[in-house]
Amino acid sequence: MALLICVPGPVLAESCFAPPRPFLPSDSQAARDYAAIIRGDFENYIQDIQSYFGCLDSERARAFEEAREVSEDYGRFLQLVGD
């Protein structure tokens, strides 16, 4: 934890974790017996995967912006050292 405090915020990338895939029993009786739970698991997955996609989109945009800034920094560096 102490190490994370020393790292500036913009350096930290967002962590996006894919939700676990919902379990679908192969036994049709079990599927009927637990239909409400399974339905809820699938609905939660759909919500969570949408959040995951949003996270990936945000991280991609952040990474592109960072790459643009680093490219500009590199250009300034090359000008400073005369390359």
JSON list of N, CA and C in Angstrom, two decimals, residues 9-16 54-73:
[
{"chain": "A", "resi": 9, "resn": "GLY", "atom": "N", "xyz": [-1.15, 9.59, -9.35]},
{"chain": "A", "resi": 9, "resn": "GLY", "atom": "CA", "xyz": [-2.42, 9.07, -9.82]},
{"chain": "A", "resi": 9, "resn": "GLY", "atom": "C", "xyz": [-2.49, 8.79, -11.30]},
{"chain": "A", "resi": 10, "resn": "PRO", "atom": "N", "xyz": [-2.09, 9.72, -12.18]},
{"chain": "A", "resi": 10, "resn": "PRO", "atom": "CA", "xyz": [-2.23, 9.48, -13.61]},
{"chain": "A", "resi": 10, "resn": "PRO", "atom": "C", "xyz": [-1.42, 8.28, -14.12]},
{"chain": "A", "resi": 11, "resn": "VAL", "atom": "N", "xyz": [-0.42, 7.85, -13.36]},
{"chain": "A", "resi": 11, "resn": "VAL", "atom": "CA", "xyz": [0.40, 6.71, -13.77]},
{"chain": "A", "resi": 11, "resn": "VAL", "atom": "C", "xyz": [-0.38, 5.41, -13.59]},
{"chain": "A", "resi": 12, "resn": "LEU", "atom": "N", "xyz": [-1.29, 5.38, -12.64]},
{"chain": "A", "resi": 12, "resn": "LEU", "atom": "CA", "xyz": [-2.04, 4.16, -12.36]},
{"chain": "A", "resi": 12, "resn": "LEU", "atom": "C", "xyz": [-3.13, 3.96, -13.41]},
{"chain": "A", "resi": 13, "resn": "ALA", "atom": "N", "xyz": [-3.13, 2.81, -14.02]},
{"chain": "A", "resi": 13, "resn": "ALA", "atom": "CA", "xyz": [-4.17, 2.47, -14.99]},
{"chain": "A", "resi": 13, "resn": "ALA", "atom": "C", "xyz": [-5.34, 1.85, -14.25]},
{"chain": "A", "resi": 14, "resn": "GLU", "atom": "N", "xyz": [-6.51, 2.01, -14.85]},
{"chain": "A", "resi": 14, "resn": "GLU", "atom": "CA", "xyz": [-7.70, 1.40, -14.28]},
{"chain": "A", "resi": 14, "resn": "GLU", "atom": "C", "xyz": [-7.65, -0.10, -14.53]},
{"chain": "A", "resi": 15, "resn": "SER", "atom": "N", "xyz": [-8.03, -0.87, -13.54]},
{"chain": "A", "resi": 15, "resn": "SER", "atom": "CA", "xyz": [-8.08, -2.32, -13.70]},
{"chain": "A", "resi": 15, "resn": "SER", "atom": "C", "xyz": [-9.50, -2.72, -14.07]},
{"chain": "A", "resi": 16, "resn": "CYS", "atom": "N", "xyz": [-9.62, -3.40, -15.16]},
{"chain": "A", "resi": 16, "resn": "CYS", "atom": "CA", "xyz": [-10.91, -3.87, -15.62]},
{"chain": "A", "resi": 16, "resn": "CYS", "atom": "C", "xyz": [-10.93, -5.39, -15.50]},
{"chain": "A", "resi": 54, "resn": "GLY", "atom": "N", "xyz": [-17.54, -0.73, -20.56]},
{"chain": "A", "resi": 54, "resn": "GLY", "atom": "CA", "xyz": [-17.32, 0.69, -20.28]},
{"chain": "A", "resi": 54, "resn": "GLY", "atom": "C", "xyz": [-15.95, 0.94, -19.69]},
{"chain": "A", "resi": 55, "resn": "CYS", "atom": "N", "xyz": [-15.54, 0.06, -18.79]},
{"chain": "A", "resi": 55, "resn": "CYS", "atom": "CA", "xyz": [-14.21, 0.17, -18.19]},
{"chain": "A", "resi": 55, "resn": "CYS", "atom": "C", "xyz": [-13.12, 0.05, -19.26]},
{"chain": "A", "resi": 56, "resn": "LEU", "atom": "N", "xyz": [-13.27, -0.94, -20.14]},
{"chain": "A", "resi": 56, "resn": "LEU", "atom": "CA", "xyz": [-12.30, -1.12, -21.22]},
{"chain": "A", "resi": 56, "resn": "LEU", "atom": "C", "xyz": [-12.25, 0.11, -22.13]},
{"chain": "A", "resi": 57, "resn": "ASP", "atom": "N", "xyz": [-13.41, 0.66, -22.45]},
{"chain": "A", "resi": 57, "resn": "ASP", "atom": "CA", "xyz": [-13.46, 1.87, -23.28]},
{"chain": "A", "resi": 57, "resn": "ASP", "atom": "C", "xyz": [-12.73, 3.03, -22.61]},
{"chain": "A", "resi": 58, "resn": "SER", "atom": "N", "xyz": [-12.97, 3.20, -21.30]},
{"chain": "A", "resi": 58, "resn": "SER", "atom": "CA", "xyz": [-12.31, 4.28, -20.55]},
{"chain": "A", "resi": 58, "resn": "SER", "atom": "C", "xyz": [-10.81, 4.07, -20.50]},
{"chain": "A", "resi": 59, "resn": "GLU", "atom": "N", "xyz": [-10.39, 2.84, -20.24]},
{"chain": "A", "resi": 59, "resn": "GLU", "atom": "CA", "xyz": [-8.96, 2.56, -20.16]},
{"chain": "A", "resi": 59, "resn": "GLU", "atom": "C", "xyz": [-8.30, 2.74, -21.52]},
{"chain": "A", "resi": 60, "resn": "ARG", "atom": "N", "xyz": [-8.97, 2.35, -22.57]},
{"chain": "A", "resi": 60, "resn": "ARG", "atom": "CA", "xyz": [-8.43, 2.53, -23.93]},
{"chain": "A", "resi": 60, "resn": "ARG", "atom": "C", "xyz": [-8.25, 4.03, -24.22]},
{"chain": "A", "resi": 61, "resn": "ALA", "atom": "N", "xyz": [-9.25, 4.84, -23.89]},
{"chain": "A", "resi": 61, "resn": "ALA", "atom": "CA", "xyz": [-9.15, 6.28, -24.11]},
{"chain": "A", "resi": 61, "resn": "ALA", "atom": "C", "xyz": [-8.01, 6.87, -23.28]},
{"chain": "A", "resi": 62, "resn": "ARG", "atom": "N", "xyz": [-7.88, 6.43, -22.04]},
{"chain": "A", "resi": 62, "resn": "ARG", "atom": "CA", "xyz": [-6.80, 6.92, -21.17]},
{"chain": "A", "resi": 62, "resn": "ARG", "atom": "C", "xyz": [-5.44, 6.55, -21.75]},
{"chain": "A", "resi": 63, "resn": "ALA", "atom": "N", "xyz": [-5.31, 5.29, -22.21]},
{"chain": "A", "resi": 63, "resn": "ALA", "atom": "CA", "xyz": [-4.04, 4.82, -22.76]},
{"chain": "A", "resi": 63, "resn": "ALA", "atom": "C", "xyz": [-3.67, 5.58, -24.04]},
{"chain": "A", "resi": 64, "resn": "PHE", "atom": "N", "xyz": [-4.65, 5.84, -24.90]},
{"chain": "A", "resi": 64, "resn": "PHE", "atom": "CA", "xyz": [-4.37, 6.62, -26.11]},
{"chain": "A", "resi": 64, "resn": "PHE", "atom": "C", "xyz": [-3.89, 8.03, -25.76]},
{"chain": "A", "resi": 65, "resn": "GLU", "atom": "N", "xyz": [-4.55, 8.65, -24.80]},
{"chain": "A", "resi": 65, "resn": "GLU", "atom": "CA", "xyz": [-4.14, 10.00, -24.38]},
{"chain": "A", "resi": 65, "resn": "GLU", "atom": "C", "xyz": [-2.72, 9.97, -23.80]},
{"chain": "A", "resi": 66, "resn": "GLU", "atom": "N", "xyz": [-2.45, 8.96, -22.97]},
{"chain": "A", "resi": 66, "resn": "GLU", "atom": "CA", "xyz": [-1.11, 8.83, -22.41]},
{"chain": "A", "resi": 66, "resn": "GLU", "atom": "C", "xyz": [-0.08, 8.63, -23.51]},
{"chain": "A", "resi": 67, "resn": "ALA", "atom": "N", "xyz": [-0.38, 7.78, -24.49]},
{"chain": "A", "resi": 67, "resn": "ALA", "atom": "CA", "xyz": [0.55, 7.53, -25.59]},
{"chain": "A", "resi": 67, "resn": "ALA", "atom": "C", "xyz": [0.81, 8.80, -26.39]},
{"chain": "A", "resi": 68, "resn": "ARG", "atom": "N", "xyz": [-0.23, 9.60, -26.59]},
{"chain": "A", "resi": 68, "resn": "ARG", "atom": "CA", "xyz": [-0.07, 10.88, -27.30]},
{"chain": "A", "resi": 68, "resn": "ARG", "atom": "C", "xyz": [0.86, 11.79, -26.52]},
{"chain": "A", "resi": 69, "resn": "GLU", "atom": "N", "xyz": [0.64, 11.88, -25.20]},
{"chain": "A", "resi": 69, "resn": "GLU", "atom": "CA", "xyz": [1.49, 12.74, -24.35]},
{"chain": "A", "resi": 69, "resn": "GLU", "atom": "C", "xyz": [2.93, 12.25, -24.34]},
{"chain": "A", "resi": 70, "resn": "VAL", "atom": "N", "xyz": [3.13, 10.94, -24.25]},
{"chain": "A", "resi": 70, "resn": "VAL", "atom": "CA", "xyz": [4.49, 10.38, -24.24]},
{"chain": "A", "resi": 70, "resn": "VAL", "atom": "C", "xyz": [5.17, 10.65, -25.57]},
{"chain": "A", "resi": 71, "resn": "SER", "atom": "N", "xyz": [4.43, 10.54, -26.66]},
{"chain": "A", "resi": 71, "resn": "SER", "atom": "CA", "xyz": [5.00, 10.83, -27.98]},
{"chain": "A", "resi": 71, "resn": "SER", "atom": "C", "xyz": [5.46, 12.28, -28.06]},
{"chain": "A", "resi": 72, "resn": "GLU", "atom": "N", "xyz": [4.65, 13.19, -27.53]},
{"chain": "A", "resi": 72, "resn": "GLU", "atom": "CA", "xyz": [5.04, 14.60, -27.50]},
{"chain": "A", "resi": 72, "resn": "GLU", "atom": "C", "xyz": [6.27, 14.81, -26.62]},
{"chain": "A", "resi": 73, "resn": "ASP", "atom": "N", "xyz": [6.28, 14.14, -25.46]},
{"chain": "A", "resi": 73, "resn": "ASP", "atom": "CA", "xyz": [7.45, 14.23, -24.57]},
{"chain": "A", "resi": 73, "resn": "ASP", "atom": "C", "xyz": [8.71, 13.73, -25.27]}
]
